Coordinates of C-alpha atoms in Angstrom, one line a residue:
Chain A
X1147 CA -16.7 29.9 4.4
X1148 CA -17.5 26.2 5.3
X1149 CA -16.1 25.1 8.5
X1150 CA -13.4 22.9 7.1
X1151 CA -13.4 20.1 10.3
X1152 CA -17.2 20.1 10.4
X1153 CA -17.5 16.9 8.3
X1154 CA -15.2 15.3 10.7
X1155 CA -18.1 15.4 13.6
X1156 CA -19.5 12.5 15.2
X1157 CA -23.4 12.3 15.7
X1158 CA -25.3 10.5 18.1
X1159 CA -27.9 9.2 15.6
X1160 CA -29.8 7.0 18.3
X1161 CA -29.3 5.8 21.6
X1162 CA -28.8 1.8 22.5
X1163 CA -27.7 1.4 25.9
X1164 CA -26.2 3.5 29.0
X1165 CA -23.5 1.8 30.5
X1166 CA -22.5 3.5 34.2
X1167 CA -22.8 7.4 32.9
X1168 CA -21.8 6.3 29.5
X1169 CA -24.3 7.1 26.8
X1170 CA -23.4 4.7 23.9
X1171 CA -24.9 5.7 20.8
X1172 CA -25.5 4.9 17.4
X1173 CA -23.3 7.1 15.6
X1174 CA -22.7 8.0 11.9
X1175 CA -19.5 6.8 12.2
X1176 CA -20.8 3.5 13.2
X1177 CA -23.8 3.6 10.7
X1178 CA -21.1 4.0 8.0
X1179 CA -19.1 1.1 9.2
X1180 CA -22.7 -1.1 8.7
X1181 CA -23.0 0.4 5.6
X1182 CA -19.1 -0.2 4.1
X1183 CA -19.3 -3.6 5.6
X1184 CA -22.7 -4.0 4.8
X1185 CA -21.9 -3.1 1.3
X1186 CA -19.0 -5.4 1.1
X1187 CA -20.9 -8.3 2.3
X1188 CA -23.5 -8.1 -0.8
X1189 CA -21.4 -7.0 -3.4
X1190 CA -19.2 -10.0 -3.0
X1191 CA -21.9 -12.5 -2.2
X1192 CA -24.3 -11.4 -5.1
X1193 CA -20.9 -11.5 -7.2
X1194 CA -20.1 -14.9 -6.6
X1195 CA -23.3 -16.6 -6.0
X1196 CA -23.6 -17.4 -9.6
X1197 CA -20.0 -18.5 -10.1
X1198 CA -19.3 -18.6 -13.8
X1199 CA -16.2 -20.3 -15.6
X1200 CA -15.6 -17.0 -17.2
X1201 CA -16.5 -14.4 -15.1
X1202 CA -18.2 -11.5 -15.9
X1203 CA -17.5 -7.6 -15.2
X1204 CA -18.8 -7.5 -11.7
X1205 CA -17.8 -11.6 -10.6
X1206 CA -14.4 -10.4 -11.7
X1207 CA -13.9 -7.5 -9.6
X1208 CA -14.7 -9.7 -6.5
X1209 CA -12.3 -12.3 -7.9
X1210 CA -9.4 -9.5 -8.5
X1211 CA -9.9 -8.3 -5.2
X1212 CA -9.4 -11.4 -3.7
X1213 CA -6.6 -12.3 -6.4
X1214 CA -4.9 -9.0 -5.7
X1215 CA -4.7 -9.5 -1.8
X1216 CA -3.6 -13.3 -2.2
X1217 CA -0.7 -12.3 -4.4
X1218 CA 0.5 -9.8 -2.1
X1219 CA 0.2 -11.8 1.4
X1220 CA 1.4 -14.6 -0.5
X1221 CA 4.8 -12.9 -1.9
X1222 CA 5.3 -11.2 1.3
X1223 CA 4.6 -13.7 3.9
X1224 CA 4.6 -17.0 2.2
X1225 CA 2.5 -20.0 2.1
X1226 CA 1.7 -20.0 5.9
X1227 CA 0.9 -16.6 5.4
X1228 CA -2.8 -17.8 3.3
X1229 CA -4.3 -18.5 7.6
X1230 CA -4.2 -15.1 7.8
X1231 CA -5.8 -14.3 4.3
X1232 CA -9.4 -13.7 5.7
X1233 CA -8.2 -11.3 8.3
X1234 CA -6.2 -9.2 5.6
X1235 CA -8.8 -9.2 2.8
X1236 CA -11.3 -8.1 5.3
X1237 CA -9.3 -5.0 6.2
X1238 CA -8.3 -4.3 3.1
X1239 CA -11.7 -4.5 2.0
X1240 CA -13.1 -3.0 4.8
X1241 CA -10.4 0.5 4.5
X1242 CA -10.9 0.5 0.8
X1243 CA -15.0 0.5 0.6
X1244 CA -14.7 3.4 3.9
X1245 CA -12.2 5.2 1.9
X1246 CA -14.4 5.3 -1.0
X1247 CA -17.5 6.2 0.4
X1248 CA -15.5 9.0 2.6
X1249 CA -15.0 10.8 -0.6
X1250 CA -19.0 10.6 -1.4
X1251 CA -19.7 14.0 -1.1
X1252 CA -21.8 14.2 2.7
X1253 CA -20.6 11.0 3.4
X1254 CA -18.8 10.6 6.2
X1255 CA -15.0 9.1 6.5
X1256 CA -14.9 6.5 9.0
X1257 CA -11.0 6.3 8.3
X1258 CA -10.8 9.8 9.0
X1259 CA -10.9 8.8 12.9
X1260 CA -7.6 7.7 14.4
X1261 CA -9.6 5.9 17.5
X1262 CA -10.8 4.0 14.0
X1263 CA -7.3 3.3 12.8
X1264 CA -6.0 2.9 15.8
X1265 CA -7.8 0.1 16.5
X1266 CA -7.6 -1.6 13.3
X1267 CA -3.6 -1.3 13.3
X1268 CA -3.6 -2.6 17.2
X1269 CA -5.9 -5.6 16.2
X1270 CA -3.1 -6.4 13.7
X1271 CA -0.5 -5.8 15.9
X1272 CA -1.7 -8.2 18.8
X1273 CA -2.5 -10.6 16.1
X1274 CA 0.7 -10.9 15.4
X1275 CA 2.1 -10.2 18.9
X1276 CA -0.6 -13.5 20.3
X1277 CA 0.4 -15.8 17.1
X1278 CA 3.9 -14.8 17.1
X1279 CA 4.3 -16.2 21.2
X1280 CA 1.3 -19.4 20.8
X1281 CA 3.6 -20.1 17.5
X1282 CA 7.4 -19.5 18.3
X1283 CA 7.0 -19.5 22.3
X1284 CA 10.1 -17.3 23.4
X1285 CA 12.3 -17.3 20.6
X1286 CA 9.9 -14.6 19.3
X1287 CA 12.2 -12.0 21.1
X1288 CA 14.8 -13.1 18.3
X1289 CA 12.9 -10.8 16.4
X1290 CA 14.6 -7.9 18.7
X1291 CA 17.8 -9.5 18.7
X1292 CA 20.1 -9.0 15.4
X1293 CA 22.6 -11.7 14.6
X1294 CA 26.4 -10.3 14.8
X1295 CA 26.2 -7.7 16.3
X1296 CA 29.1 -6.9 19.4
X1297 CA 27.9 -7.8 22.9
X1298 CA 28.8 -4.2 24.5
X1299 CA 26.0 -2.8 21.9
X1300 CA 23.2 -5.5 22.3
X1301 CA 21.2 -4.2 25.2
X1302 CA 21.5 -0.9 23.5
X1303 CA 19.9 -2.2 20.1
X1304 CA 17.4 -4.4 21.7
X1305 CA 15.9 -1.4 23.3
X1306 CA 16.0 0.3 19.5
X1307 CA 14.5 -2.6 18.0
X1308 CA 12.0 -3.0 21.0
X1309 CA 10.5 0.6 20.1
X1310 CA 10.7 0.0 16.8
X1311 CA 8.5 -2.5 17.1
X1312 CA 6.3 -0.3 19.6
X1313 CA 6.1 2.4 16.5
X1314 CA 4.8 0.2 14.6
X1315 CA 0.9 0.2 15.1
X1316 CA 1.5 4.1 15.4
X1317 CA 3.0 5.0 12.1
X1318 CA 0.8 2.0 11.0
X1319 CA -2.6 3.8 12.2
X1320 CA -1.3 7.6 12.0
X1321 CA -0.6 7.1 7.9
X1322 CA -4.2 6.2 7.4
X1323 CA -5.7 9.1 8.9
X1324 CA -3.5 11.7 8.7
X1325 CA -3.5 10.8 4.8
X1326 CA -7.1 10.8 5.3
X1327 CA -7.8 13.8 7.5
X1328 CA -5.3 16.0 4.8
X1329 CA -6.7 15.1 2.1
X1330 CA -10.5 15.9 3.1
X1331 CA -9.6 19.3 4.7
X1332 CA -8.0 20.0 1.6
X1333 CA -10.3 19.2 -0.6
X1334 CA -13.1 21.0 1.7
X1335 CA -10.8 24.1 1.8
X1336 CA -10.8 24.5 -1.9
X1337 CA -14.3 23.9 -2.6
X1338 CA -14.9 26.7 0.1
X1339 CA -12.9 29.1 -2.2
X1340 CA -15.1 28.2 -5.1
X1341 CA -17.9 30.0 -2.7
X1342 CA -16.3 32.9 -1.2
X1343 CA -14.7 34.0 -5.0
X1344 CA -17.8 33.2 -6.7
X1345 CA -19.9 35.5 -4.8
X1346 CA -17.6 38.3 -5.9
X1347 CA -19.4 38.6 -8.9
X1348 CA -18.1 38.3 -12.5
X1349 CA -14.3 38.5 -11.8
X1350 CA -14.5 36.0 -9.0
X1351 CA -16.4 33.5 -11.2
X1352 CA -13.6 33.3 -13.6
X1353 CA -11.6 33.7 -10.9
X1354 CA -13.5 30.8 -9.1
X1355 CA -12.5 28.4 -12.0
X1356 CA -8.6 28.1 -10.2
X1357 CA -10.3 26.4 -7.2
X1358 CA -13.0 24.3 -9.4
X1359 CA -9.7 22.7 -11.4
X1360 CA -7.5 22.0 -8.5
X1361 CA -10.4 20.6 -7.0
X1362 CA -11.5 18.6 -9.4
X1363 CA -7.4 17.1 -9.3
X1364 CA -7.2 17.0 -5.9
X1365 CA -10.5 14.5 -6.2
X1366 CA -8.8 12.5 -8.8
X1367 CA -5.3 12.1 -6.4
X1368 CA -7.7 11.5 -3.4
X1369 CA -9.1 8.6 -5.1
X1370 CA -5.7 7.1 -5.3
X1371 CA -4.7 8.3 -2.2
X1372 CA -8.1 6.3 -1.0
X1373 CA -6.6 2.9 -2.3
X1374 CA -3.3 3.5 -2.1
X1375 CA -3.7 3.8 1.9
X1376 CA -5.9 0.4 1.9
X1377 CA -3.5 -1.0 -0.2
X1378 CA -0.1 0.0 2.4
X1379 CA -2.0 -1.0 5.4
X1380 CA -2.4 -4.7 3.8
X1381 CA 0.7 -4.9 2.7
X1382 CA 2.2 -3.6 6.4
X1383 CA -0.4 -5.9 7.8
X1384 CA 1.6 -9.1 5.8
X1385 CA 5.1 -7.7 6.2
X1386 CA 3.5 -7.5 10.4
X1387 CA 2.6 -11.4 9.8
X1388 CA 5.4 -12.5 8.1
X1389 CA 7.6 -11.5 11.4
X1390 CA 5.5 -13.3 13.4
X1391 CA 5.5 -16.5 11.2
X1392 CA 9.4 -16.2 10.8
X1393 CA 10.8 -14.1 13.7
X1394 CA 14.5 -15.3 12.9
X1395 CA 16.4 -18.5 14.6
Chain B
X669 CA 17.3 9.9 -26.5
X670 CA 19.6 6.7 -26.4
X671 CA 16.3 5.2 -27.8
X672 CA 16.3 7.4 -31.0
X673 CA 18.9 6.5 -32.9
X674 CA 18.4 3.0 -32.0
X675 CA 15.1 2.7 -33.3
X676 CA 16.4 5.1 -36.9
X677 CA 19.2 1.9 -37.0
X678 CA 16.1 -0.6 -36.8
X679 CA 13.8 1.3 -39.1
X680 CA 16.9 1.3 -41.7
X681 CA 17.5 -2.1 -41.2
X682 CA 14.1 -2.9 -42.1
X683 CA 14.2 -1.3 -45.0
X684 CA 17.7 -2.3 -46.3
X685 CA 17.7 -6.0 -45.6
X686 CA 14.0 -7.0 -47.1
X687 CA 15.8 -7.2 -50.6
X688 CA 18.2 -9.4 -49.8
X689 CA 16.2 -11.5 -47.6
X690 CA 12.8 -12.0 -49.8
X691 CA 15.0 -13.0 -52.6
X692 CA 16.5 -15.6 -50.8
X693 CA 13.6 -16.4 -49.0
X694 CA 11.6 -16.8 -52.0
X695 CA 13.5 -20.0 -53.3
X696 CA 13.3 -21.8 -50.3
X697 CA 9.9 -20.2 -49.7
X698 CA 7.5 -23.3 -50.8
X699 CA 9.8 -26.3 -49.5
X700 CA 9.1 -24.9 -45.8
X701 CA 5.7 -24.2 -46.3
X702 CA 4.5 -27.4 -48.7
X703 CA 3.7 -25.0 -51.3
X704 CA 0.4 -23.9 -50.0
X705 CA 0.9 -20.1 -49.2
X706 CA 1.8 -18.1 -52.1
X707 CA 5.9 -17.0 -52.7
X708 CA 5.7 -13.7 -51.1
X709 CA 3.6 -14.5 -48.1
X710 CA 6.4 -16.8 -46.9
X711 CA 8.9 -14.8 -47.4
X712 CA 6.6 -11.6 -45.3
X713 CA 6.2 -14.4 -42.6
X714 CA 10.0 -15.7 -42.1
X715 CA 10.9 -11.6 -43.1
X716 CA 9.0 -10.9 -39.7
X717 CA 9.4 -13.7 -38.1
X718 CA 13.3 -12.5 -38.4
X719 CA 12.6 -9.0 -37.8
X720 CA 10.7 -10.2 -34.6
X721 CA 14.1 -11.8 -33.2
X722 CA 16.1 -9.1 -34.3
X723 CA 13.7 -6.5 -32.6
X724 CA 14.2 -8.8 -29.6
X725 CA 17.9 -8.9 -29.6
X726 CA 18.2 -5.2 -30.0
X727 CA 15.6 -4.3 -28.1
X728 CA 16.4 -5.8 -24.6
X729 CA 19.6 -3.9 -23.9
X730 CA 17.8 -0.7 -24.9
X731 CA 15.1 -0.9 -22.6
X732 CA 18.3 -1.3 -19.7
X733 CA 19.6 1.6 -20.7
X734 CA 16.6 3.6 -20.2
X735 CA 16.7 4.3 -16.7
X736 CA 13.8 3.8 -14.3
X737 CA 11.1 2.8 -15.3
X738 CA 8.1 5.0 -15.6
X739 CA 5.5 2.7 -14.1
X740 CA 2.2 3.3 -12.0
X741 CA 3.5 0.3 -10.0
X742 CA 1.5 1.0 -6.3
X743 CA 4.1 -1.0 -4.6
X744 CA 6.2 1.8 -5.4
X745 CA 4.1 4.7 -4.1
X746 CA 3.3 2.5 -1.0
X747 CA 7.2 2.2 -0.2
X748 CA 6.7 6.3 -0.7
X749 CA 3.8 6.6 1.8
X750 CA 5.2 4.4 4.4
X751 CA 8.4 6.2 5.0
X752 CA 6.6 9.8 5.4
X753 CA 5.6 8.5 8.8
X754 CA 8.0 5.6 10.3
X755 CA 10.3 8.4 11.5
X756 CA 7.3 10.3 13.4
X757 CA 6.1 6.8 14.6
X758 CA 9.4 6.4 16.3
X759 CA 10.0 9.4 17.6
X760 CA 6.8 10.0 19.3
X761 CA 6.8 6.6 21.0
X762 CA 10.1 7.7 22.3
X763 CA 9.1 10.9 23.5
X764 CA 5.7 9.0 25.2
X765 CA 7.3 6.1 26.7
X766 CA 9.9 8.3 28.2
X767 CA 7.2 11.0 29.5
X768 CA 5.6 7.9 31.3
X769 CA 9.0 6.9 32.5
X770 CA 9.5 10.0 34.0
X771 CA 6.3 10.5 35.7
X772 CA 6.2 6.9 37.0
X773 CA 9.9 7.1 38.4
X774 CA 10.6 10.8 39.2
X775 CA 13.9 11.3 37.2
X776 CA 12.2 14.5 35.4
X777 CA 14.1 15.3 33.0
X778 CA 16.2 12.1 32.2
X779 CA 13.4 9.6 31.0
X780 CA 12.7 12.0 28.1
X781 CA 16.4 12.5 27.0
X782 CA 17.4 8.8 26.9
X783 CA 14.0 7.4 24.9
X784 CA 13.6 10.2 22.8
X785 CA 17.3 9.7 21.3
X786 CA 16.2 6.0 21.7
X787 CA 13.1 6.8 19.9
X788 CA 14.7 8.4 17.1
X789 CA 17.2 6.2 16.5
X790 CA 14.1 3.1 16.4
X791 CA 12.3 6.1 13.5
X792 CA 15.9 6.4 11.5
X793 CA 16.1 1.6 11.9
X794 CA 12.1 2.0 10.3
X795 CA 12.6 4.2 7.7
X796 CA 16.0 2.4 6.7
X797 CA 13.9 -1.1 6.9
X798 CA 10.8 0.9 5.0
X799 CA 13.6 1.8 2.3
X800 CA 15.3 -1.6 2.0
X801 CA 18.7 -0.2 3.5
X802 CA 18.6 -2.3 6.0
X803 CA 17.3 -5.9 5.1
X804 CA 14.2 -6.7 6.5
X805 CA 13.2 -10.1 6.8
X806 CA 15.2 -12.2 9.0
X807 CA 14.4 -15.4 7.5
X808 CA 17.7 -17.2 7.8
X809 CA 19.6 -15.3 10.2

């Protein structure tokens, strides 16, 4: 059977530079990342260069993505919220597209990586740890400070609240790719079976037709699993924002 | 099944009340509608017109009683996704920070058992906030 993790490997495609003893290569991680972002550059610049009063099929996608992640930092963090918009539509954009192209069948899945999400959840939190200081100076520690609540308990919730907020870019970057990383093993797993039954002759062919259906499901679930996870870690990104913008008096 | 008879009581009132309602409506019909449409065709226009409002009327408290709603709404399955891993989140930050602590300070065994209660309880506040227990924005505290 297929080595399950094998699609998860990183390859050093080609060499760029050599820092100290570190070799840093052009990987296919990275080459996918060119290709979602590169792919997300065209599709929404040849969508909207000919900007019609009433769009058509492909205009409108670009103008329902861009709709879609308005209304939701917009309803979540407010109209101060819209600085941020470019920031949030390009990560939503970017984890959607790399999601998609993950489940591409020997494509690879960037999001799949947690040094990947891991650094796309800490961008977001230091965004909003940097704008939440340079905007609210030090009444952004209200944020770990609950109104009426007993004195003797306060230095006992602040540290709660304080590692709450620490969890934050961990559960934010762990849902992605554990989600992620499932989903693909599974899928691989399943697949696999297809192989080993149907080389069992006639009974594991029709026995092989189990794995082909659940497989065939278990595509259909990853693809909403695939925006589904773009969509949370946009809207996690605004609820993020909106604490920085509003930290509490 | 509250929905079923419901919808029987509409369907019979559809049927029953026409009669009356064409007849009457078919002497007023060509005052209202300066005589250009036809008798009947009024009287099917105000007949639905009034079976639109009654539809309304008896509708609205139907669709209350029908419990949640079976919707593909993906704020819904987002709320679903994000509490399978707030509690981890917590919890393993609690466990790290204390693992530092104790390395960094030497108080082996103490570190650990302070942050990763600490920790836990910080998983149980995000799931709670992930939830909507426990409010979440603080905009005019």
């Amino acid at each position: 059977m297929a080595d399950p993790i094998k699609q998860f490997q990183i390859v050093d495609l080609f060499p760029i530079a050599k820092i100290g003893n570190t070799d840093i290569a052009f990987t296919n991680s990275a080459a996918f990342m060119v290709l979602a972002v590169g792919g997300i550059t065209t599709f929404l610049l040849a969508t909207t260069r000919r900007r019609e009063v009433v769009p058509g099929r492909m205009q409108s996608i670009a103008e329902l993505s861009y709709e879609f992640v308005a209304n939701t930092l917009q309803t979540t963090a407010g109209k101060e919220g819209m600085k941020f918009f470019p920031f949030v539509f390009s990560l939503f954009m970017f984890i959607l597209i790399a999601n998609l192209i993950g489940l591409i069948p020997y494509a690879f899945t960037i999001t799949s990586h947690i040094v990947v999400t891991l650094a796309l959840s800490m961008s977001v939190f230091l965004t909003v740890l940097i704008y939440g200081f340079w905007k609210n100076g030090l009444h952004f520690f209200n944020l770990f400070v609950p109104k009426g609540v007993p004195l003797y308990i306060l230095p006992l919730i602040v540290f709660i609240e304080v590692l709450s907020f620490i969890s934050r870019p961990v559960s934010h970057s762990v849902r992605l790719f554990a989600n992620l990383l499932a989903g693909h093993i599974t899928l691989k797993v399943f697949a696999g079976f297809i192989t080993l039954l149907g080389s069992l002759g006639i009974a594991g062919i029709i026995g092989a037709t189990l794995p082909l259906a659940l497989v065939v499901a278990f595509f259909a679930l990853e693809l909403l699993v695939a925006f589904l996870q773009a969509y949370v870690f946009a809207i996690l990104t605004c609820i993020y924002i909106n604490d920085a913008i509003h930290p509490g008096h | 099944m509250v929905r079923a008879p419901l919808r029987a009581a509409e369907f019979s009132e559809v049927l029953v009340y026409p009669r009356v309602e064409s007849m009457a409506d078919g002497t007023h019909g060509d005052k209202d509608h300066r005589g250009q449409s036809p008798d009947d065709e009024a009287a099917l226009s105000a007949r639905l017109k009034r079976l639109g409002e009654r539809l309304t009327v008896t509708g609205r408290p139907s669709e209350d009683v029908s419990g949640p709603r079976q919707t593909t709404d993906p704020s819904q399955m987002a709320r679903g996704f994000r509490l399978s891993t707030e509690l981890v989140a917590g919890v393993l930050v609690g466990a790290m920070i204390g693992w530092l602590i104790d390395r960094w300070l030497g108080i082996s065994p103490w570190g650990m058992m302070v942050f990763l209660l600490l920790g836990f309880a910080a998983g149980i506040l995000n799931v709670m906030r992930a939830a909507g227990i426990v409010r979440e924005k603080k905009l005019n505290d």
